[in-house]
Amino acid sequence: MEGQQCDHVELGKTYQLALYDKTGFSCAGACFAVERALLALSFTLAMHEVSGFESPLFVDTPIARALGENRANFAQILAQVSKGKQLILTFTPDELRDHKKSFKMAEQYANGGGCTCSRAR
């Protein structure tokens, strides 16, 4: 997390994730939306791995929550994941128009992995 460092994550009995800083205080409210999206992606991938369940992974509007360098980093992570798992990514027409550069960057990363990028109509 930017500004405030998350020290650890706890998984409750009902599979609710809790984030804590080094002093033991909850820091979930200090997370950016893109950080929550990455945490959700990490949790989903971990559940797939421990369960042995293999299925495609659907990510709706992945770049909408990321800005600047975080957008490029998120695209790289998705490209890395796509090398071992099929990804289905959706983009709204507005995202494609507003984030054309990021889409091209994500498409370049995806071409190296198991991801096919196509435009929604």
PDB file of C-alpha atoms in Angstrom, residues 67-114:
ATOM      1  CA  LEU A  67      -3.629   4.725 -12.740  1.00  0.00           C
ATOM      2  CA  GLY A  68      -0.168   5.446 -14.139  1.00  0.00           C
ATOM      3  CA  GLU A  69       2.540   3.055 -12.995  1.00  0.00           C
ATOM      4  CA  ASN A  70      -0.005   0.905 -11.143  1.00  0.00           C
ATOM      5  CA  ARG A  71      -1.794   0.310 -14.452  1.00  0.00           C
ATOM      6  CA  ALA A  72       1.426  -0.932 -16.082  1.00  0.00           C
ATOM      7  CA  ASN A  73       2.205  -3.120 -13.058  1.00  0.00           C
ATOM      8  CA  PHE A  74      -1.304  -4.594 -13.080  1.00  0.00           C
ATOM      9  CA  ALA A  75      -0.965  -5.370 -16.798  1.00  0.00           C
ATOM     10  CA  GLN A  76       2.350  -7.126 -16.138  1.00  0.00           C
ATOM     11  CA  ILE A  77       0.807  -9.209 -13.353  1.00  0.00           C
ATOM     12  CA  LEU A  78      -2.093 -10.229 -15.590  1.00  0.00           C
ATOM     13  CA  ALA A  79       0.363 -11.157 -18.346  1.00  0.00           C
ATOM     14  CA  GLN A  80       2.339 -13.305 -15.912  1.00  0.00           C
ATOM     15  CA  VAL A  81      -0.834 -15.028 -14.669  1.00  0.00           C
ATOM     16  CA  SER A  82      -1.947 -15.647 -18.272  1.00  0.00           C
ATOM     17  CA  LYS A  83       1.115 -17.804 -18.893  1.00  0.00           C
ATOM     18  CA  GLY A  84      -0.309 -20.485 -16.606  1.00  0.00           C
ATOM     19  CA  LYS A  85      -4.037 -19.823 -16.669  1.00  0.00           C
ATOM     20  CA  GLN A  86      -6.588 -18.730 -19.240  1.00  0.00           C
ATOM     21  CA  LEU A  87      -7.723 -15.157 -18.602  1.00  0.00           C
ATOM     22  CA  ILE A  88     -10.868 -13.528 -19.869  1.00  0.00           C
ATOM     23  CA  LEU A  89     -10.621  -9.737 -19.650  1.00  0.00           C
ATOM     24  CA  THR A  90     -13.465  -7.357 -20.418  1.00  0.00           C
ATOM     25  CA  PHE A  91     -13.165  -3.670 -21.226  1.00  0.00           C
ATOM     26  CA  THR A  92     -15.988  -1.190 -21.677  1.00  0.00           C
ATOM     27  CA  PRO A  93     -16.025   0.991 -24.812  1.00  0.00           C
ATOM     28  CA  ASP A  94     -15.272   4.020 -22.620  1.00  0.00           C
ATOM     29  CA  GLU A  95     -12.237   2.283 -21.112  1.00  0.00           C
ATOM     30  CA  LEU A  96     -10.946   1.431 -24.550  1.00  0.00           C
ATOM     31  CA  ARG A  97     -11.366   5.002 -25.709  1.00  0.00           C
ATOM     32  CA  ASP A  98     -10.006   6.625 -22.528  1.00  0.00           C
ATOM     33  CA  HIS A  99      -7.239   4.131 -21.862  1.00  0.00           C
ATOM     34  CA  LYS A 100      -6.153   3.208 -25.382  1.00  0.00           C
ATOM     35  CA  LYS A 101      -2.448   3.353 -24.480  1.00  0.00           C
ATOM     36  CA  SER A 102      -2.937   1.063 -21.476  1.00  0.00           C
ATOM     37  CA  PHE A 103      -5.011  -1.336 -23.561  1.00  0.00           C
ATOM     38  CA  LYS A 104      -2.231  -1.540 -26.163  1.00  0.00           C
ATOM     39  CA  MET A 105       0.279  -2.157 -23.385  1.00  0.00           C
ATOM     40  CA  ALA A 106      -1.908  -4.888 -21.869  1.00  0.00           C
ATOM     41  CA  GLU A 107      -2.364  -6.422 -25.312  1.00  0.00           C
ATOM     42  CA  GLN A 108       1.421  -6.492 -25.823  1.00  0.00           C
ATOM     43  CA  TYR A 109       1.887  -8.231 -22.477  1.00  0.00           C
ATOM     44  CA  ALA A 110      -0.953 -10.618 -23.257  1.00  0.00           C
ATOM     45  CA  ASN A 111       0.565 -11.645 -26.580  1.00  0.00           C
ATOM     46  CA  GLY A 112       3.393 -13.246 -24.603  1.00  0.00           C
ATOM     47  CA  GLY A 113       0.952 -15.229 -22.465  1.00  0.00           C
ATOM     48  CA  GLY A 114      -2.239 -17.212 -22.741  1.00  0.00           C
TER      49      GLY A 114
END
